[in-house]
Structure formats: structure tokens, C-alpha cells
Tab-separated table of C-alpha atoms in Angstrom:
chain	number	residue	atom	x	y	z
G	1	UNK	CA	-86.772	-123.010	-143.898
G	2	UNK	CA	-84.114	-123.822	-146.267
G	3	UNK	CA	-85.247	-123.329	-149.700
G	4	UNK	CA	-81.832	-124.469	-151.383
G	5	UNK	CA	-80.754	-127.789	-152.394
G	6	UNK	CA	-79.751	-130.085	-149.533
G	7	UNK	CA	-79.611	-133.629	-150.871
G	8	UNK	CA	-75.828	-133.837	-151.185
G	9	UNK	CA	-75.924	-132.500	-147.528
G	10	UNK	CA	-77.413	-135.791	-146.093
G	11	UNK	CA	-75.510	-137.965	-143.566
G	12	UNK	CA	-76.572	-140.925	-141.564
G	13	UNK	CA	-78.879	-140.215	-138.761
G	14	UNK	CA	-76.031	-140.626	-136.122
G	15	UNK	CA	-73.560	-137.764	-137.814
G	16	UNK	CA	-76.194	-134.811	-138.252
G	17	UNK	CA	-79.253	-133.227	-137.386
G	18	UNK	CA	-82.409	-133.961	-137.970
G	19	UNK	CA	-83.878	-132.127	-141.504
G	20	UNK	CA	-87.987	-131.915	-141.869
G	21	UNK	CA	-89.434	-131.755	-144.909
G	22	UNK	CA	-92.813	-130.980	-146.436
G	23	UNK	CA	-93.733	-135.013	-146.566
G	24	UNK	CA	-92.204	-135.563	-142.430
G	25	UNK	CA	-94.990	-132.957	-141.551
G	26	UNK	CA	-98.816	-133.897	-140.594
G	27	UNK	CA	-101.615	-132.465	-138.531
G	28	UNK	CA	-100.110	-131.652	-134.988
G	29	UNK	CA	-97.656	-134.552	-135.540
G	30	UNK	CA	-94.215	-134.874	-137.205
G	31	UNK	CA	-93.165	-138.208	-138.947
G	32	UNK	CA	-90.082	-139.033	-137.448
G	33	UNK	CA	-89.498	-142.358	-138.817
G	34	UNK	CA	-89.162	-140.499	-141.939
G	35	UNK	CA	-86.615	-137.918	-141.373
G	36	UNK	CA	-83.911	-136.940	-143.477
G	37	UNK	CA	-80.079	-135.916	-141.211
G	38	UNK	CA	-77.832	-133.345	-142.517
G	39	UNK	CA	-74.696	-132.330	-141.988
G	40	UNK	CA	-73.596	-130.165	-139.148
G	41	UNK	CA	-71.151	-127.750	-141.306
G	42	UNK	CA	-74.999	-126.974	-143.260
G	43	UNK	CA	-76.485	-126.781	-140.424
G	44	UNK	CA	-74.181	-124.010	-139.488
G	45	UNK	CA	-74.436	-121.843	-143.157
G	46	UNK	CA	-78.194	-122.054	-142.643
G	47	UNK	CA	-79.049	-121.772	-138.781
G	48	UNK	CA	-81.668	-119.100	-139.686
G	49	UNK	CA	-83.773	-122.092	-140.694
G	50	UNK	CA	-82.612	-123.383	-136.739
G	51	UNK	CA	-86.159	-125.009	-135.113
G	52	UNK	CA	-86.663	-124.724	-131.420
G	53	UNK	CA	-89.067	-126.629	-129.267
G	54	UNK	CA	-92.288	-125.131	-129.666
G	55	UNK	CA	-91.992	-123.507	-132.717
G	56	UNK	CA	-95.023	-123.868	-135.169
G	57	UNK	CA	-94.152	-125.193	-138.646
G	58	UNK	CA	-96.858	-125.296	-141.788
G	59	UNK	CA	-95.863	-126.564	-144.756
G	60	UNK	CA	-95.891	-124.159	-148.053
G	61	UNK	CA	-96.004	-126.504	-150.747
G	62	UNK	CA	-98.020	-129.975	-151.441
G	63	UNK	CA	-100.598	-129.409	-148.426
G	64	UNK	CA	-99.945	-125.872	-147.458
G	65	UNK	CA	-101.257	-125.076	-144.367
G	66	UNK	CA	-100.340	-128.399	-142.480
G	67	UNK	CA	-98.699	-127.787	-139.521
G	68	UNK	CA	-97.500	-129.242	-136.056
G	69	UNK	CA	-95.202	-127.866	-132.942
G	70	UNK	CA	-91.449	-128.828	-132.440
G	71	UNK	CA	-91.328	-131.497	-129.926
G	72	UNK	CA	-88.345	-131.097	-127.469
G	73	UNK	CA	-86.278	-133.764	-129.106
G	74	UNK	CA	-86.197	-132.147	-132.384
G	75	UNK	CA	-85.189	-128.709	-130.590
G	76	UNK	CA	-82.420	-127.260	-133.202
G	77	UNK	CA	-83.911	-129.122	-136.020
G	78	UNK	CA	-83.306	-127.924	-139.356
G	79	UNK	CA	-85.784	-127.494	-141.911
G	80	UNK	CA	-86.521	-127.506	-145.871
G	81	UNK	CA	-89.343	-124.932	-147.560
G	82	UNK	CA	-91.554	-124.707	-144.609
G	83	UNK	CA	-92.668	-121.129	-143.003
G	84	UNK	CA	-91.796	-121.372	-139.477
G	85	UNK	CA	-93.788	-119.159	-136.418
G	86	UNK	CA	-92.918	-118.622	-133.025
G	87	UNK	CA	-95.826	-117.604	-131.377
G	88	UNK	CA	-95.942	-114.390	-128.801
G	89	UNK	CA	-96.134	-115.282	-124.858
G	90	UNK	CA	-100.079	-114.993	-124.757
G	91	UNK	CA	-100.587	-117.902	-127.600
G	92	UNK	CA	-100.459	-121.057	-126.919
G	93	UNK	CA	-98.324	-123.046	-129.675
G	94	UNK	CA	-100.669	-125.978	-129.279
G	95	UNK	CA	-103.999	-123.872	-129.613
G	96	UNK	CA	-101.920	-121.895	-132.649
G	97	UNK	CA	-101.256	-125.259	-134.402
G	98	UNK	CA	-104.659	-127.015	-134.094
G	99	UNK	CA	-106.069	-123.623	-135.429
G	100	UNK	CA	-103.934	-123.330	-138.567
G	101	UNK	CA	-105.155	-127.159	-139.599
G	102	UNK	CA	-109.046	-125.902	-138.613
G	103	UNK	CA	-111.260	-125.759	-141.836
G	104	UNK	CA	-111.503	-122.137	-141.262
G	105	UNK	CA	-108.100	-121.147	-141.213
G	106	UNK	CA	-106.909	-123.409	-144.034
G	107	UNK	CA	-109.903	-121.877	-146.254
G	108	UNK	CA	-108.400	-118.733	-145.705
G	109	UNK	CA	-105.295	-120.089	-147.065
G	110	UNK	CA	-106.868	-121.526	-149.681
G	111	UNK	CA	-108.187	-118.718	-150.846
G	112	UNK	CA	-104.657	-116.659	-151.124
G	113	UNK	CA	-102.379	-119.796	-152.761
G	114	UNK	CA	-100.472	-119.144	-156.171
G	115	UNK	CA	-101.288	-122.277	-158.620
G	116	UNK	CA	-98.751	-123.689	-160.863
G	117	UNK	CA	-97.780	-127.204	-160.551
G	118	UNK	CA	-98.321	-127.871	-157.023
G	119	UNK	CA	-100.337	-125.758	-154.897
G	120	UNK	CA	-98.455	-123.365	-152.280
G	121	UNK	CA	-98.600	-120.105	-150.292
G	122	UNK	CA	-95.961	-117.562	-148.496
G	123	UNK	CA	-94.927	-115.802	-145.817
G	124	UNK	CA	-97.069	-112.886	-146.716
G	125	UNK	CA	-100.294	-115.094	-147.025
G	126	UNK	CA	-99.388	-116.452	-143.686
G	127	UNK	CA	-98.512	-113.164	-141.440
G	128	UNK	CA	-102.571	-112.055	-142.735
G	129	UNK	CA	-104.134	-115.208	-141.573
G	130	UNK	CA	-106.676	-113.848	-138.603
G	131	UNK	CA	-105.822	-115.595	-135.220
G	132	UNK	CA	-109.106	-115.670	-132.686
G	133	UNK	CA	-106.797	-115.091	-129.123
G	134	UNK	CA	-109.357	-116.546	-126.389
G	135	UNK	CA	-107.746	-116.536	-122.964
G	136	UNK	CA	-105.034	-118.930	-121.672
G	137	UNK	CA	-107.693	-120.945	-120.033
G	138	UNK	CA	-109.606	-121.324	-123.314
G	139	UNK	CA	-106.843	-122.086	-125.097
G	140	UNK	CA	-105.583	-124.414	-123.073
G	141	UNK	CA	-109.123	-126.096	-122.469
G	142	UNK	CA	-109.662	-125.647	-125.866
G	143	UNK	CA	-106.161	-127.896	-126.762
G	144	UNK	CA	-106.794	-130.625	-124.024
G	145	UNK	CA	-110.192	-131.083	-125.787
G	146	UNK	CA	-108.761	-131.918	-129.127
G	147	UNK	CA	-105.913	-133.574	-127.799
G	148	UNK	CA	-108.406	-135.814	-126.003
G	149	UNK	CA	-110.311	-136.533	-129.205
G	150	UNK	CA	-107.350	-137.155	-131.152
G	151	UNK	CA	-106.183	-139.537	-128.934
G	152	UNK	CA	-109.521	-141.181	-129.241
G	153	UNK	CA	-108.901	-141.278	-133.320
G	154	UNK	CA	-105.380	-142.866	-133.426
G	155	UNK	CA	-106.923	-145.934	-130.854
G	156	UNK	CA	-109.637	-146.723	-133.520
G	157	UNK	CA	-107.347	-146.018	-136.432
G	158	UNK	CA	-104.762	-148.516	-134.541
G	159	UNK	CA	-107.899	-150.807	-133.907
G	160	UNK	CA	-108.889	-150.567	-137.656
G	161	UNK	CA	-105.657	-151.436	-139.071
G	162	UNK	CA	-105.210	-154.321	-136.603
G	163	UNK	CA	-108.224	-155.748	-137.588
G	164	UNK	CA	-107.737	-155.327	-141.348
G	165	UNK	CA	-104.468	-156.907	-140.403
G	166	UNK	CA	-105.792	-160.022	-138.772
G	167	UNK	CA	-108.608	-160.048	-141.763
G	168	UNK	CA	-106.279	-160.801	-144.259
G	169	UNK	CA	-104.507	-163.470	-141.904
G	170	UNK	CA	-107.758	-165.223	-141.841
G	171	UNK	CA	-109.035	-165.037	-145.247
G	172	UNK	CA	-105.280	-166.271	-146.072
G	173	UNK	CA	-106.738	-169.365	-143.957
G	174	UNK	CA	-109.463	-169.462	-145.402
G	175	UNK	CA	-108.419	-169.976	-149.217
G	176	UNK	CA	-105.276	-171.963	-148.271
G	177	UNK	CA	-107.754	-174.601	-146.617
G	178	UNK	CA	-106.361	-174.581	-142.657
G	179	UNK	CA	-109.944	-173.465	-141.494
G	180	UNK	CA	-113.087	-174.809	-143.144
G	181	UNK	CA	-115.928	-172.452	-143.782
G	182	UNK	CA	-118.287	-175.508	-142.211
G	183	UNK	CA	-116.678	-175.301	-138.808
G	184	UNK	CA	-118.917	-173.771	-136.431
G	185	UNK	CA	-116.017	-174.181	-133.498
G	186	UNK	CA	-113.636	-171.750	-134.826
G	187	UNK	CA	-110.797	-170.190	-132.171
G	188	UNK	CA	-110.725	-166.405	-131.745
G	189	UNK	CA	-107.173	-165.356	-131.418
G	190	UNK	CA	-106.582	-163.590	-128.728
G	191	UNK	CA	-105.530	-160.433	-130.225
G	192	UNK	CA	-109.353	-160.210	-131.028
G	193	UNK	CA	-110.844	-161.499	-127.783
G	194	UNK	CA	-109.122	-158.458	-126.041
G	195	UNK	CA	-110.952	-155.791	-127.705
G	196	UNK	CA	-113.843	-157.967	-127.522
């Protein structure tokens, strides 16, 4: 990705294209909300940083070894400091990314990262990272498994912060004196009542 300055490149979402940073980038998903837009004349000087659907991206500095897989709407993408793979034909960029954010692979990279003031790795790091290649099949049964299960973890995470939501509703009842903490006949909202 680009590794120069690119702040006085910004534009408003609707003039540009989209720029991902380091901080847009989490495991096997890409923050979109949070996305930077730069101008198209930048794009241009630095279209060897170009991202196309499917490409792998791991960030280098901060968490290094993070990564996710272009989505189609952020096909020709731009990006800032991250090392950017295209897997070959017999890798599946799904099994590729979930493997890169496995303990195993990001001990490896833990073991090869410079220090200084924020952790990071390279390139040359990444091209020696050892890639188990099970067959299509595997891979792909491999990917619907964890997409399954991740699936699973956003619900509760959803559920948790709904709850913690409606928590602080209620305790913001309770203090302010609307519900009394003798009532035995209290409502449950029905937010609550459907996960019941």
C-alpha cells in the first residue's frame, strides 16, 4: 500500500475512492463506516497500491498480521501501509485470510516483527509465512465452518450489547424513581421478551 503521506489527499466520500487504513482493517472484516476517500488524480500516481475484489490485505503496523478479503464494492480501493496478497488459483482467499488471523500463523509473525515504537513486520516476513494448501473442498469446508461460527459470535455480541443497552435504560429507571424496586409486576419490554 501507499506508504507516503495522504492526508492532504482526502475528499468527501462522494468525489474519491475509498482509502483503507491500518485502523478500517479487522479479522475477515473491513470497517467501512470508517473509511477515509481520496482523490482520484492520487489514486492515479499510486495505482500500484490499486485493491481488487478478493485480494487479501494484513496490516503491517499496530496489529500486524490482521487481515480480511476485498469485498466487491471496495474493488479498486486504495490503500495506506498494508502488504497486500493475491492468492494463486488453488487458494482460496477466504481459507488464506482466516489462516493468516489463526494463532499459528500470527505466532509466526510474531516471532519475525522489528520493535521500535509500534510493533510491525514486512513483505519479506510475510512471503516466508508457511501456508498448509488442503484441497478446494477442505478449504472451502474449512471457510463455511468458520464463517458459520462467526456468524454465531456477532448474534451474541449484538445480543450482549443490546442487553447492556437496555441495562442501563433500566437502571436509569431505577435511580430516577419511574420503577420501584418493590414492584413485583414489572413490564418486560418487548425488545427483551423476543429473545426470551
Amino acid at each position: 500500500g501507499i506508504v507516503t503521506g495522504a492526508t492532504d489527499s482526502y475528499v468527501p466520500p462522494s468525489e474519491g475512492v475509498p482509502f483503507i487504513r491500518s485502523q478500517d482493517v479487522h479479522e475477515n472484516h473491513i470497517e467501512q463506516d470508517s473509511l477515509k476517500y481520496i482523490s482520484d488524480e492520487f489514486h492515479e500516481q499510486q495505482n500500484s497500491s490499486e485493491l481488487r475484489e478478493g485480494d487479501v490485505i494484513t496490516v503491517r503496523t499496530g496489529e500486524p498480521g490482521t487481515s480480511c478479503v476485498i469485498p466487491p464494492e471496495l474493488d479498486g480501493a486504495n490503500c495506506f501501509s498494508l502488504i497486500i496478497s493475491r492468492p494463486k488459483e488453488e487458494i482460496n482467499e477466504r481459507f488464506y485470510s482466516y489462516y493468516i488471523n489463526s494463532e499459528k500463523a500470527l505466532d509466526f509473525i510474531d516471532s519475525w516483527k522489528a520493535g521500535g515504537v509500534q510493533d510491525n513486520f514486512n513483505v519479506g516476513v510475510m512471503e516466508r509465512l508457511p501456508l498448509p494448501v488442503p484441497t478446494a473442498e477442505e478449504q472451502q469446508a474449512i471457510v463455511d465452518s468458520l464463517d458459520d461460527i462467526n456468524k454465531r459470535v456477532e448474534s451474541e455480541r449484538q445480543y450482549r450489547t443490546h442487553l447492556q443497552r437496555l441495562k442501563r435504560g433500566l437502571m436509569q429507571d431505577l435511580l430516577s424513581g419511574t420503577v420501584r424496586t418493590t414492584d413485583t409486576n414489572i413490564e418486560v419490554p418487548d425488545e427483551v421478551a423476543q429473545y426470551g
